[in-house]
Every structure is written in C-alpha cells, then in structure tokens.
Short mmCIF file of C-alpha atoms and ligand atoms in Angstrom, two decimals:
data_model
loop_
_atom_site.label_atom_id
_atom_site.label_comp_id
_atom_site.label_asym_id
_atom_site.label_seq_id
_atom_site.Cartn_x
_atom_site.Cartn_y
_atom_site.Cartn_z
CA MET G 1 0.00 0.00 0.00
CA ASN G 2 1.21 3.54 -0.73
CA LEU G 3 0.44 5.87 2.16
CA LEU G 4 0.86 9.61 2.49
CA PHE G 5 0.98 11.02 6.03
CA VAL G 6 0.40 14.74 6.48
CA ALA G 7 1.51 16.03 9.88
CA SER G 8 3.03 19.15 11.39
CA GLU G 9 5.57 17.18 13.47
CA ALA G 10 7.57 14.01 12.96
CA HIS G 11 10.20 12.62 15.29
CA PRO G 12 13.22 12.89 15.09
CA TYR G 13 12.95 15.99 12.91
CA SER G 14 10.44 18.10 14.79
CA LYS G 15 8.73 17.48 18.09
CA THR G 16 6.75 19.37 20.69
CA GLY G 17 4.76 16.38 21.99
CA GLY G 18 3.26 12.98 21.34
CA LEU G 19 2.09 13.75 17.77
CA ALA G 20 5.71 13.67 16.61
CA ASP G 21 6.43 10.32 18.29
CA VAL G 22 3.32 8.74 16.83
CA VAL G 23 3.82 9.98 13.26
CA GLY G 24 7.48 8.91 13.17
CA ALA G 25 6.91 5.52 14.81
CA LEU G 26 3.78 4.57 12.85
CA ALA G 27 5.39 5.55 9.55
CA ARG G 28 8.47 3.45 10.37
CA SER G 29 6.44 0.49 11.55
CA LEU G 30 4.33 0.46 8.36
CA SER G 31 7.30 0.89 6.06
CA LYS G 32 9.09 -2.01 7.79
CA GLN G 33 6.07 -4.15 6.96
CA GLY G 34 6.60 -3.45 3.26
CA HIS G 35 4.34 -0.45 2.71
CA ARG G 36 5.55 2.67 1.02
CA VAL G 37 5.13 5.67 3.30
CA GLY G 38 5.69 9.35 2.55
CA VAL G 39 5.50 11.86 5.39
CA PHE G 40 4.65 15.42 4.35
CA THR G 41 5.72 17.91 7.01
CA PRO G 42 6.97 21.52 7.31
CA PHE G 43 10.65 22.33 6.82
CA TYR G 44 11.10 24.24 10.06
CA LYS G 45 14.24 26.24 10.73
CA SER G 46 15.49 23.80 13.38
CA VAL G 47 15.00 20.88 10.98
CA ARG G 48 17.05 22.66 8.33
CA GLN G 49 19.78 23.47 10.85
CA LYS G 50 20.05 20.01 12.39
CA HIS G 51 19.52 17.74 9.39
CA PRO G 52 22.01 18.37 6.59
CA GLU G 53 21.02 15.00 5.08
CA ILE G 54 17.75 16.56 3.82
CA GLU G 55 18.13 17.74 0.23
CA PRO G 56 16.06 19.94 -2.08
CA ILE G 57 14.13 18.13 -4.81
CA GLU G 58 12.71 19.40 -8.09
CA TRP G 59 9.21 19.95 -6.79
CA PHE G 60 7.82 23.47 -6.55
CA PHE G 61 4.49 24.83 -5.36
CA ASP G 62 2.67 27.95 -6.50
CA VAL G 63 -0.84 27.87 -5.05
CA PRO G 64 -3.54 30.54 -4.67
CA LEU G 65 -3.91 31.93 -1.15
CA GLY G 66 -6.84 34.34 -1.22
CA SER G 67 -5.95 37.10 -3.60
CA GLY G 68 -2.23 36.32 -3.38
CA ARG G 69 -0.12 33.25 -4.03
CA GLY G 70 1.88 30.92 -1.81
CA LYS G 71 5.11 29.57 -3.15
CA GLY G 72 7.30 26.82 -1.86
CA ARG G 73 9.61 23.98 -2.55
CA LEU G 74 10.01 20.43 -1.30
CA TRP G 75 13.03 18.98 0.37
CA ALA G 76 13.26 15.27 1.00
CA TYR G 77 15.11 12.53 2.81
CA ASP G 78 14.82 8.82 1.99
CA GLU G 79 15.22 7.35 5.43
CA SER G 80 14.89 3.77 4.21
CA PRO G 81 13.77 2.20 0.92
CA GLY G 82 10.05 2.43 1.82
CA LEU G 83 10.09 5.65 3.83
CA THR G 84 10.54 9.21 2.57
CA PHE G 85 10.10 12.40 4.55
CA TYR G 86 9.01 15.39 2.43
CA PHE G 87 9.68 18.78 3.97
CA LEU G 88 7.78 21.81 2.77
CA GLU G 89 9.69 25.08 2.58
CA GLU G 90 7.69 28.29 2.19
CA ARG G 91 9.43 30.93 0.12
CA GLU G 92 8.68 33.88 2.42
CA GLY G 93 10.05 31.95 5.42
CA ALA G 94 6.75 30.96 7.07
CA PHE G 95 8.42 27.90 8.64
CA GLU G 96 11.82 29.55 9.08
CA ARG G 97 11.19 30.64 12.67
CA ASP G 98 12.30 29.72 16.17
CA GLY G 99 9.00 27.98 17.09
CA PHE G 100 6.66 25.69 15.20
CA TYR G 101 3.37 27.34 16.16
CA GLN G 102 4.29 30.05 18.63
CA GLU G 103 7.02 31.90 20.49
CA LYS G 104 7.03 32.80 24.19
CA GLY G 105 3.54 31.37 24.56
CA ILE G 106 2.06 33.54 21.79
CA ASP G 107 0.74 31.90 18.63
CA TYR G 108 2.06 33.21 15.33
CA GLN G 109 -0.48 35.63 13.90
CA ASP G 110 -0.35 34.00 10.48
CA ASN G 111 -0.88 30.40 11.56
CA ALA G 112 -4.01 30.18 9.38
CA ARG G 113 -2.00 31.21 6.34
CA ARG G 114 0.89 28.90 7.23
CA PHE G 115 -1.22 25.78 7.63
CA ILE G 116 -3.70 26.51 4.84
CA PHE G 117 -0.66 26.73 2.60
CA PHE G 118 0.70 23.52 4.11
CA SER G 119 -2.59 21.64 3.62
CA LYS G 120 -3.05 22.92 0.06
CA CYS G 121 0.43 21.83 -0.90
CA ALA G 122 -0.12 18.42 0.73
CA ALA G 123 -3.35 17.86 -1.23
CA HIS G 124 -1.62 18.99 -4.42
CA PHE G 125 1.29 16.64 -3.75
CA ALA G 126 -1.12 13.76 -3.07
CA ARG G 127 -2.71 14.34 -6.45
CA TYR G 128 0.40 14.68 -8.56
CA ALA G 129 3.05 12.56 -6.79
CA GLY G 130 4.28 9.94 -9.23
CA TRP G 131 3.94 7.17 -6.64
CA LYS G 132 0.17 7.75 -6.32
CA PRO G 133 -0.75 7.35 -2.64
CA ASP G 134 -3.60 4.87 -2.09
CA LEU G 135 -4.66 6.64 1.09
CA ILE G 136 -4.01 9.98 2.79
CA HIS G 137 -3.63 9.97 6.55
CA ALA G 138 -3.94 13.50 7.93
CA HIS G 139 -3.04 14.25 11.56
CA ASP G 140 -4.50 16.94 13.81
CA TRP G 141 -5.79 20.41 12.94
CA GLN G 142 -2.71 21.52 11.03
CA ALA G 143 -3.67 18.95 8.37
CA GLY G 144 -7.43 19.19 8.96
CA LEU G 145 -8.14 20.99 5.69
CA VAL G 146 -6.51 18.26 3.60
CA PRO G 147 -9.64 16.03 3.53
CA LEU G 148 -11.70 19.06 2.50
CA PHE G 149 -9.33 20.11 -0.31
CA ILE G 150 -9.39 16.54 -1.62
CA SER G 151 -13.15 16.13 -1.27
CA ASP G 152 -13.68 19.47 -3.04
CA GLN G 153 -11.64 18.35 -6.03
CA LYS G 154 -13.72 15.19 -6.21
CA ARG G 155 -16.90 17.20 -6.00
CA GLN G 156 -15.76 19.36 -8.85
CA GLY G 157 -15.04 16.26 -10.92
CA VAL G 158 -11.38 17.10 -11.42
CA TRP G 159 -10.03 14.20 -9.32
CA ASP G 160 -12.55 11.38 -9.52
CA ASP G 161 -10.24 8.66 -8.30
CA ALA G 162 -8.91 10.63 -5.33
CA PRO G 163 -7.77 8.31 -2.53
CA PRO G 164 -9.73 7.98 0.72
CA THR G 165 -8.69 10.12 3.67
CA LEU G 166 -8.25 9.22 7.31
CA PHE G 167 -8.10 11.96 9.92
CA THR G 168 -6.51 11.26 13.31
CA ILE G 169 -7.29 13.46 16.28
CA HIS G 170 -4.30 13.43 18.61
CA ASN G 171 -5.76 16.14 20.81
CA LEU G 172 -9.22 17.63 20.32
CA ALA G 173 -8.37 20.65 22.46
CA TYR G 174 -6.19 22.15 19.72
CA GLN G 175 -8.56 22.98 16.90
CA GLY G 176 -7.00 25.55 14.60
CA ASN G 177 -9.95 27.96 14.79
CA PHE G 178 -9.37 31.25 12.96
CA PRO G 179 -11.32 34.40 12.14
CA THR G 180 -13.77 34.20 9.23
CA TYR G 181 -11.64 36.41 6.98
CA ASP G 182 -8.90 33.77 6.98
CA TYR G 183 -11.30 31.42 5.19
CA GLU G 184 -10.68 33.45 2.03
CA LEU G 185 -7.17 32.03 1.99
CA THR G 186 -8.63 28.61 1.19
CA ASN G 187 -10.16 29.90 -2.10
CA LEU G 188 -12.99 27.42 -1.47
CA SER G 189 -16.68 28.08 -2.03
CA TRP G 190 -18.50 29.81 0.85
CA ASP G 191 -20.96 26.87 0.72
CA TYR G 192 -18.60 25.04 3.02
CA PHE G 193 -18.64 27.87 5.51
CA SER G 194 -21.87 27.00 7.29
CA VAL G 195 -22.72 24.79 10.25
CA GLU G 196 -23.80 21.98 7.90
CA GLY G 197 -21.03 22.84 5.43
CA GLY G 198 -18.49 21.67 7.94
CA VAL G 199 -15.94 24.45 8.31
CA GLU G 200 -17.84 27.00 10.36
CA PHE G 201 -17.51 26.66 14.13
CA PHE G 202 -19.19 29.26 16.34
CA GLY G 203 -18.45 31.96 13.77
CA SER G 204 -14.85 30.90 13.16
CA MET G 205 -13.27 28.75 10.54
CA SER G 206 -12.15 25.47 12.12
CA CYS G 207 -9.48 23.26 10.60
CA MET G 208 -10.25 20.50 13.12
CA LYS G 209 -13.95 20.48 12.23
CA SER G 210 -13.11 20.30 8.54
CA GLY G 211 -11.05 17.17 9.20
CA ILE G 212 -13.89 15.62 11.19
CA VAL G 213 -16.54 16.36 8.57
CA TYR G 214 -14.68 15.69 5.31
CA SER G 215 -12.50 12.67 6.06
CA ASP G 216 -13.71 9.19 5.11
CA ALA G 217 -12.87 7.90 8.58
CA ILE G 218 -11.69 9.38 11.86
CA THR G 219 -9.53 7.87 14.54
CA THR G 220 -8.36 9.10 17.84
CA VAL G 221 -5.54 7.78 19.94
CA SER G 222 -7.29 5.58 22.49
CA PRO G 223 -10.61 3.71 22.61
CA ASN G 224 -11.63 5.45 25.82
CA TYR G 225 -10.95 8.96 24.46
CA ALA G 226 -12.98 8.03 21.35
CA LYS G 227 -15.96 7.55 23.67
CA GLU G 228 -15.24 10.53 25.92
CA ILE G 229 -15.18 13.10 23.11
CA LEU G 230 -18.75 12.23 22.10
CA ASP G 231 -19.88 13.86 25.34
CA ARG G 232 -20.33 17.53 25.84
CA GLU G 233 -18.00 17.64 28.82
CA MET G 234 -14.97 16.34 26.90
CA GLY G 235 -16.04 17.19 23.35
CA CYS G 236 -14.46 20.69 23.29
CA GLY G 237 -17.50 21.94 21.34
CA MET G 238 -16.93 19.33 18.61
CA ASP G 239 -19.06 16.61 20.24
CA GLY G 240 -22.03 17.35 17.96
CA ALA G 241 -19.92 17.06 14.80
CA LEU G 242 -18.33 13.90 16.19
CA ARG G 243 -21.64 12.31 17.16
CA ALA G 244 -22.85 12.91 13.61
CA ARG G 245 -19.86 10.85 12.40
CA ARG G 246 -19.61 8.32 15.22
CA HIS G 247 -20.14 5.45 12.74
CA VAL G 248 -16.70 6.19 11.24
CA LEU G 249 -14.91 7.08 14.50
CA THR G 250 -12.65 4.57 16.25
CA GLY G 251 -9.97 4.70 18.91
CA ILE G 252 -6.59 3.06 18.38
CA LEU G 253 -4.22 3.16 21.32
CA ASN G 254 -0.81 4.59 20.43
CA GLY G 255 2.20 2.34 20.56
CA VAL G 256 5.75 2.83 21.70
CA ASP G 257 8.82 2.72 19.51
CA TYR G 258 10.83 0.33 21.67
CA SER G 259 13.90 0.78 19.50
CA GLU G 260 14.02 4.35 20.90
CA TRP G 261 12.39 3.85 24.26
CA ASN G 262 14.29 0.96 25.76
CA THR G 263 16.43 0.38 28.81
CA GLU G 264 18.99 -2.02 27.40
CA SER G 265 20.64 -0.27 24.50
CA ASN G 266 20.01 3.40 24.90
CA PRO G 267 22.64 6.08 24.18
CA PHE G 268 21.04 8.38 26.78
CA LEU G 269 21.50 5.87 29.65
CA LYS G 270 24.72 4.88 31.39
CA SER G 271 23.29 1.74 33.05
CA SER G 272 21.14 -0.82 31.35
CA PHE G 273 18.45 -2.90 33.05
CA SER G 274 15.42 -5.05 32.29
CA ALA G 275 12.45 -6.70 33.95
CA PHE G 276 14.73 -9.67 34.67
CA ASP G 277 17.68 -7.67 35.97
CA LEU G 278 16.83 -4.51 37.87
CA PHE G 279 20.32 -3.87 39.25
CA GLY G 280 20.98 -1.15 36.66
CA LYS G 281 17.78 0.63 37.67
CA ASN G 282 19.31 1.41 41.08
CA SER G 283 22.39 2.89 39.40
CA ALA G 284 20.14 4.90 37.07
CA LYS G 285 18.40 6.33 40.13
CA ARG G 286 21.66 7.37 41.79
CA GLN G 287 22.92 8.91 38.54
CA LEU G 288 19.69 10.85 38.13
CA GLN G 289 19.77 12.10 41.73
CA SER G 290 23.32 13.26 41.18
CA GLU G 291 22.46 14.95 37.85
CA LEU G 292 19.57 16.77 39.51
CA GLY G 293 21.48 17.73 42.65
CA LEU G 294 19.24 15.61 44.92
CA PRO G 295 20.72 13.55 47.79
CA GLU G 296 21.72 10.10 46.49
CA GLU G 297 19.42 8.10 48.74
CA SER G 298 18.19 4.75 47.53
CA ASP G 299 15.59 4.33 50.31
CA ILE G 300 13.55 7.40 49.40
CA PRO G 301 11.03 6.96 46.59
CA LEU G 302 11.66 9.24 43.63
CA PHE G 303 8.56 10.52 41.82
CA ALA G 304 8.81 12.16 38.40
CA THR G 305 6.93 14.02 35.70
CA ILE G 306 7.93 15.08 32.19
CA THR G 307 5.41 17.33 30.57
CA ARG G 308 4.31 20.32 28.62
CA ILE G 309 3.21 22.67 31.39
CA VAL G 310 -0.28 23.40 30.12
CA ASP G 311 -3.72 23.28 31.71
CA GLN G 312 -4.38 19.80 30.30
CA LYS G 313 -1.58 18.17 32.24
CA GLY G 314 -2.83 19.01 35.73
CA VAL G 315 0.47 20.52 36.87
CA ASP G 316 -1.51 22.90 39.10
CA LEU G 317 -3.13 19.94 40.88
CA LEU G 318 0.26 18.29 41.17
CA ILE G 319 1.89 21.34 42.77
CA GLU G 320 -0.95 21.80 45.24
CA THR G 321 -0.86 18.13 46.21
CA LEU G 322 2.92 18.03 46.59
CA LYS G 323 2.90 21.18 48.70
CA THR G 324 0.44 19.59 51.09
CA ILE G 325 2.20 16.27 51.45
CA LEU G 326 5.65 17.84 51.71
CA GLN G 327 4.34 20.12 54.44
CA ARG G 328 3.12 17.01 56.24
CA GLY G 329 6.72 15.79 56.11
CA ALA G 330 6.44 13.13 53.40
CA ASP G 331 9.75 11.40 52.84
CA LEU G 332 9.91 11.50 49.06
CA GLN G 333 11.82 13.11 46.22
CA PHE G 334 10.19 14.67 43.18
CA CYS G 335 11.58 15.88 39.89
CA LEU G 336 9.90 17.54 36.94
CA LEU G 337 11.12 18.31 33.45
CA GLY G 338 8.93 20.60 31.39
CA SER G 339 8.13 24.02 30.13
CA GLY G 340 5.08 26.10 29.37
CA ALA G 341 2.92 28.35 31.58
CA MET G 342 5.25 30.79 33.30
CA ASP G 343 3.25 31.05 36.54
CA LEU G 344 3.43 27.28 37.02
CA GLU G 345 7.10 27.18 36.07
CA ARG G 346 7.69 29.74 38.81
CA ALA G 347 5.56 27.80 41.32
CA LEU G 348 7.68 24.73 40.62
CA GLU G 349 10.89 26.67 41.14
CA ASP G 350 9.47 28.04 44.41
CA LEU G 351 8.72 24.48 45.52
CA GLN G 352 12.29 23.53 44.69
CA ASP G 353 13.59 26.51 46.70
CA ALA G 354 11.42 25.51 49.67
CA TYR G 355 12.50 21.84 49.54
CA PRO G 356 15.91 21.79 47.82
CA ASP G 357 16.71 18.27 49.09
CA GLN G 358 13.43 16.87 47.85
CA VAL G 359 12.37 18.75 44.74
CA ALA G 360 14.20 19.32 41.44
CA ALA G 361 12.46 21.36 38.75
CA ARG G 362 14.14 21.49 35.35
CA ILE G 363 12.48 24.00 33.07
CA GLY G 364 13.15 23.28 29.40
CA PHE G 365 12.99 20.55 26.78
CA ASP G 366 15.63 17.83 27.02
CA LEU G 367 15.21 14.49 25.27
CA GLY G 368 18.20 12.82 26.96
CA LEU G 369 17.11 13.90 30.43
CA SER G 370 13.58 12.65 29.70
CA HIS G 371 15.01 9.13 29.19
CA ARG G 372 17.16 9.38 32.32
CA ILE G 373 14.18 10.52 34.40
CA GLU G 374 12.06 7.59 33.20
CA ALA G 375 14.95 5.23 33.99
CA GLY G 376 15.92 6.68 37.37
CA SER G 377 12.52 7.34 38.92
CA ASP G 378 10.43 4.90 40.96
CA PHE G 379 7.02 6.40 40.22
CA TYR G 380 5.70 8.51 37.37
CA LEU G 381 2.98 11.09 38.06
CA MET G 382 0.48 11.88 35.31
CA PRO G 383 -2.50 13.73 36.75
CA SER G 384 -3.84 15.01 33.40
CA ARG G 385 -7.27 16.67 33.37
CA PHE G 386 -7.84 14.86 30.08
CA GLU G 387 -5.45 12.71 28.08
CA PRO G 388 -6.17 11.48 24.54
CA CYS G 389 -3.62 8.68 24.87
CA GLY G 390 -0.55 9.80 26.76
CA LEU G 391 2.82 8.35 25.94
CA ASN G 392 4.80 8.93 29.08
CA GLN G 393 2.81 6.42 31.10
CA LEU G 394 3.64 3.84 28.41
CA TYR G 395 7.34 4.76 28.50
CA SER G 396 7.23 4.64 32.30
CA LEU G 397 5.78 1.14 32.29
CA ARG G 398 8.69 -0.06 30.16
CA TYR G 399 11.26 1.84 32.28
CA GLY G 400 9.97 0.41 35.57
CA SER G 401 8.71 3.78 36.79
CA ILE G 402 5.30 2.85 38.14
CA PRO G 403 2.64 5.25 36.81
CA ILE G 404 0.19 7.11 39.05
CA VAL G 405 -2.49 8.55 36.78
CA HIS G 406 -5.88 10.18 36.59
CA GLY G 407 -8.15 7.40 35.29
CA ILE G 408 -9.32 9.05 32.09
CA GLY G 409 -8.69 8.83 28.32
CA GLY G 410 -5.78 6.68 27.26
CA LEU G 411 -4.52 6.53 30.85
CA GLN G 412 -7.59 4.50 31.71
CA ASP G 413 -6.87 2.18 28.77
CA SER G 414 -3.25 1.52 29.65
CA VAL G 415 -2.83 1.62 33.43
CA ILE G 416 -4.34 -1.10 35.61
CA GLY G 417 -4.86 -0.07 39.22
CA PRO G 418 -5.03 -2.31 42.31
CA SER G 419 -8.80 -2.01 42.54
CA GLU G 420 -9.19 -3.65 39.11
CA ASN G 421 -7.07 -6.75 39.20
CA LEU G 422 -4.23 -7.09 41.64
CA ALA G 423 -2.50 -9.79 39.60
CA ASP G 424 -2.35 -7.60 36.46
CA CYS G 425 -1.93 -4.32 38.33
CA ASN G 426 0.81 -2.06 36.90
CA GLY G 427 0.13 1.30 38.54
CA PHE G 428 -2.17 3.52 40.57
CA LYS G 429 -5.22 5.49 39.50
CA PHE G 430 -7.37 8.19 41.02
CA ASN G 431 -10.76 9.21 39.71
CA GLU G 432 -11.80 12.47 41.28
CA PHE G 433 -9.66 15.35 40.05
CA ILE G 434 -8.88 16.74 43.52
CA PRO G 435 -5.62 17.01 45.49
CA SER G 436 -6.71 14.59 48.22
CA ALA G 437 -7.39 11.85 45.63
CA LEU G 438 -3.94 12.26 44.10
CA ALA G 439 -2.35 12.51 47.55
CA GLU G 440 -4.01 9.23 48.55
CA GLN G 441 -2.45 7.42 45.59
CA ILE G 442 0.98 8.96 46.24
CA GLU G 443 0.71 7.70 49.81
CA ASN G 444 -0.38 4.24 48.59
CA ALA G 445 2.65 4.22 46.31
CA MET G 446 4.93 5.16 49.22
CA ALA G 447 3.50 2.30 51.26
CA VAL G 448 4.15 -0.13 48.37
CA TYR G 449 7.69 1.23 48.11
CA THR G 450 8.42 -0.23 51.56
CA LYS G 451 7.38 -3.72 50.36
CA PRO G 452 9.97 -4.87 47.83
CA HIS G 453 7.94 -7.90 46.65
CA LEU G 454 4.99 -5.64 45.75
CA MET G 455 7.24 -3.12 44.00
CA LYS G 456 8.76 -5.97 42.01
CA HIS G 457 5.35 -7.31 41.06
CA LEU G 458 4.07 -3.93 39.82
CA ARG G 459 7.31 -3.17 38.03
CA GLU G 460 7.47 -6.51 36.29
CA ASN G 461 3.88 -6.27 35.11
CA GLY G 462 4.62 -2.87 33.59
CA MET G 463 7.97 -3.75 32.08
CA LYS G 464 6.70 -6.92 30.44
CA ALA G 465 3.61 -5.29 28.93
CA ASP G 466 3.71 -4.92 25.16
CA PHE G 467 2.58 -1.58 23.79
CA SER G 468 4.67 -1.90 20.64
CA TRP G 469 3.60 -0.41 17.34
CA ASN G 470 3.12 -3.88 15.88
CA ARG G 471 -0.24 -4.05 17.61
CA SER G 472 -1.32 -0.47 16.86
CA SER G 473 -0.10 -0.45 13.27
CA ALA G 474 -2.02 -3.70 12.62
CA GLU G 475 -5.18 -1.89 13.71
CA TYR G 476 -4.40 1.06 11.40
CA LEU G 477 -3.73 -1.34 8.53
CA ASP G 478 -7.08 -3.04 9.05
CA LEU G 479 -8.76 0.31 8.87
CA TYR G 480 -6.80 1.39 5.77
CA LEU G 481 -7.85 -1.83 4.04
CA LYS G 482 -11.49 -1.31 4.95
CA LEU G 483 -11.32 2.22 3.57
CA LEU G 484 -9.76 1.05 0.33
CA GLN G 485 -12.47 -1.54 -0.14
CA ARG G 486 -15.30 0.86 0.60
CA PRO G 487 -16.72 3.09 -2.13
CA HIS G 488 -15.81 6.64 -1.07
P1 ADP B 501 1.45 15.48 24.71
O1 ADP B 501 1.54 15.01 23.31
O2 ADP B 501 0.08 15.93 25.10
O3 ADP B 501 2.50 16.49 25.08
P2 ADP B 501 2.23 12.77 25.42
O4 ADP B 501 2.40 12.08 26.74
O5 ADP B 501 1.40 12.08 24.41
O6 ADP B 501 1.72 14.24 25.70
O7 ADP B 501 3.68 12.96 24.76
C1 ADP B 501 4.61 13.82 25.30
C2 ADP B 501 5.95 13.55 24.65
O8 ADP B 501 6.74 14.74 24.73
C3 ADP B 501 6.72 12.48 25.36
O9 ADP B 501 7.61 11.86 24.46
C4 ADP B 501 7.50 13.31 26.40
O10 ADP B 501 8.62 12.65 26.90
C5 ADP B 501 7.87 14.51 25.59
N1 ADP B 501 8.12 15.71 26.36
C6 ADP B 501 7.23 16.58 26.88
N2 ADP B 501 7.86 17.59 27.51
C7 ADP B 501 9.18 17.35 27.40
C8 ADP B 501 10.36 18.03 27.85
N3 ADP B 501 10.29 19.16 28.54
N4 ADP B 501 11.56 17.50 27.53
C9 ADP B 501 11.65 16.34 26.82
N5 ADP B 501 10.57 15.66 26.37
C10 ADP B 501 9.36 16.15 26.65
#
C-alpha cells in the first residue's frame, strides 16, 4: 500500500509532543512491513539546521492563497527504501522561525495562512506525486483541511479517483480555529462555511472540524478517548460534529517505539536494566539524583513528571498536592522536566527553593534527560485533566517507573490499578480530580515502596507489557484496508 501522512511534526525531525512520536513511529512500523510511506511535514528552521542530510528536490508549489499566491519547494530525505520524509519550505520563510506554532507562549499571527498553505500543498502533492498514494492519513488540525481540499476536487469532478482520507485526532483541544476572513485564503466556495457545510464553528473557521466532517474515517488515539469526546464535557465543542460521524470514528491506542524507548541499548542511559535484571535501575536512580542535585538516597522513593506545562496536564493539581504532602513531612523526592505556563514554572521553582533536598524542577525541553528521568525514577505522576492517549505512562511502564495517573482517556486504557485486578496491576489510578485523591495514591505508592515484593510485582507487570507499534499499526492497517475496499 502507498500511504501519504500529512503532519506538522515528525520525530526525530520536529517534536513538541506525542504527535511527533506517533507519526514517526507509525510511519516506520508500516514501512518495515513493506508499505511505502511518505510523510509530508513543514521544513522548520530547526529541521534545516540540524539535518544536513535533507536535500532539495525538483518539486515546486505555486498555489492561490486568497488574492495572493503561496510559493514553496520540497526537500526530501529517503530514510529507508520504503520511507521518505518530504519537507515543505515556504518561500517567504513561514516555517523559518524559532517555534513551530508560537514563540514565548504567543501563537504566530499568520498560523491560518501557514497551515492553509501547508494543507493545500499536501493535497496537491497527493494528487500529482508519481507514486500515487492509495490513502491519505492527515493528523490533527494543522492537516485538517486536507480532507476538504481533496473532497472538493472530487466534488468538482477534477479528481474522480482521489484516494480515501483518514483523519486522526491526537488532541481535540487544539482545533486551529481562525477568524472568518482567513477562510478566504482557502479559495474554497463559501458553501462550506456553514454549520452543515463543515468548516464553520461558532463563527470561526475550524481546521479541526473540517477534518472531522470531510474525512472518510476518523480515529483518535485511544478507545476510551474516542468515547469521551462524544460527550459535551470532553467534546471541546466538537461533540455534535463527532456524534454525527460516530459510525466512522474509532480509537486506536498509540504504541511505543521500543527501538528508541528501551532500557537495554540506549545512548542516553549509562546503566542498562530489564524486567529480569533490575540492578541497573538502582544505578540509574543514583545517577539521576546526582544529575539533579538531589541527595543520592536509595531508600527514598523518587517521583517524576515530564510534561508540557499546560492546563491539560494538571500541573496545578500536582503542585498543590505536593505542597500539602511535603508540608506534612512526606519522605519523598520529586523531579519535573517541562516548560510552558510561566506562573506554574515559577511555582515549581518556588517548591524547589522551599525543599531543595526533595524537589528538582528542570524547566526546558531535554530528550536525553527525559530518558534518564524515566529510567531513574520509581514512580511517574500523570494527573492530566484529560489525556487522549498519553505516551509517558507507556514509556514509564517499560522503564519500571510505576505510573500514578488520573483514570481518564488513554490513561484508563493503559494503566491497571489495584482495585481492578491485583495480579495484572501495573500502577495507581485516582478518579476524582482533587488534590486529596492524588495525595491518597501517592501515599499508597509510598507504602508499596516499603514492600519490595509488591514493587517488584508492579514493576514486572509494567515492564513486560507490550505496547509496541506492531499491535497499533495492525489496527491502522485493518482500517486502511477497509477504507480502500469501501466506495468513497
Ligand atoms: P502530549 O503530546 O500531550 O504532550 P504525550 O504524553 O502524548 O503528551 O507525549 C509527550 C511527549 O513529549 C513524550 O515523548 C514526552 O517525553 C515529551 N516531552 C514533553 N515535555 C518534554 C520536555 N520538557 N523534555 C523532553 N521531552 C518532553
């Protein structure tokens, strides 16, 4: 099968969160199984600077953007015989900036223009690429207009055999909603700009809604989140549009690329370990404590979090809870790696100043440290308000850092708490999103920490679990095949 992915991030080239990991890993997993995969993604400044292997190719774009034109060129890298990454350069430098979507917490003013251009070029490439993709898989709002551009060309009778489109929602909270006047940049008929037409969303133009309405099928990144987003509470205003298309909506739990996220042959880790030999895990803990400036104590449980510091991730709840239990004298260590909301970054630094022997806050983005934290910590805290899938709890399971999570979304699908089935249990869950509920699970974890046989049991269950892409990519393949067989 020939597959074209359209996504605004792809690991290892560009990454702000899980989208990048998923796009890179799924593309690699499918290409290893003999499929031809092209990944269409922006040529950001940092990608250009860090990847000299990417070369320009003889493919130019000149597309209408409202009353003006958008011009660009493709760069490409053949990573393996079945896998090519196509990087879109925009001539005026729309992707040649320090951030991908924003700087210092402020979105770029021309994001509509940037990603309308991106989606137009992707649809154009899908139509004219010599290798004729059988299916287009668009990811998140940045690629949400691709299904519409393709469907419009079919409607106009200029591309009758256009391939089917699949739209994956990695996070419904980010919707790409822009003022009405930006719609002109699409050069599409205003017929689409109505509630029934699919693009209009409370008076704005919505790239996410366009993906939901115009794709042939929709997936999201866990079965539980696929159910949750049909409800008003979790539907971010899109629940109506999603309910109307629930017959084509499924949830496929993300996988983990274990060739990157592993504890035995990992360039970021000094000690290796496995479910069968946990000796190296103790060394990883000491090394992490030393790297973070925490006392090198093996008897104190080390809790960790790696996260974008945004409302979704519940960092506010985490800080409040930690403050309370540290005030009560809890004998634990905590470290966090992340960046985002400045007030919460400051609150974390204040917590570190108040408890320098117990708390280490590292503000920033650091891939190597993220591996070392997973390896060196005993417990991983993930109190997200909502979580489409979540990857860090899956990495934690493999790294023997027992997850403590809010039982929602993909966290509910991947973490098994003691109240469910003690034999299969691999972590801790709390249901009510309140500090006392999280505190209770932290305290339960601390009690388990004093019982080595229980720690071993939980750890082993987590480390042996298989969340590899083989399983997830098989589910995507099934869906691709169904779409190819269906008249669309
Ligand atoms: P989301 O996509 O909502 O950010 P996920 O759990 O799905 O959440 O994926 C987050 C990914 O981003 C993980 O690979 C995580 O390790 C990584 N990550 C987040 N913040 C940082 C950071 N500050 N430094 C390094 N990696 C980070």
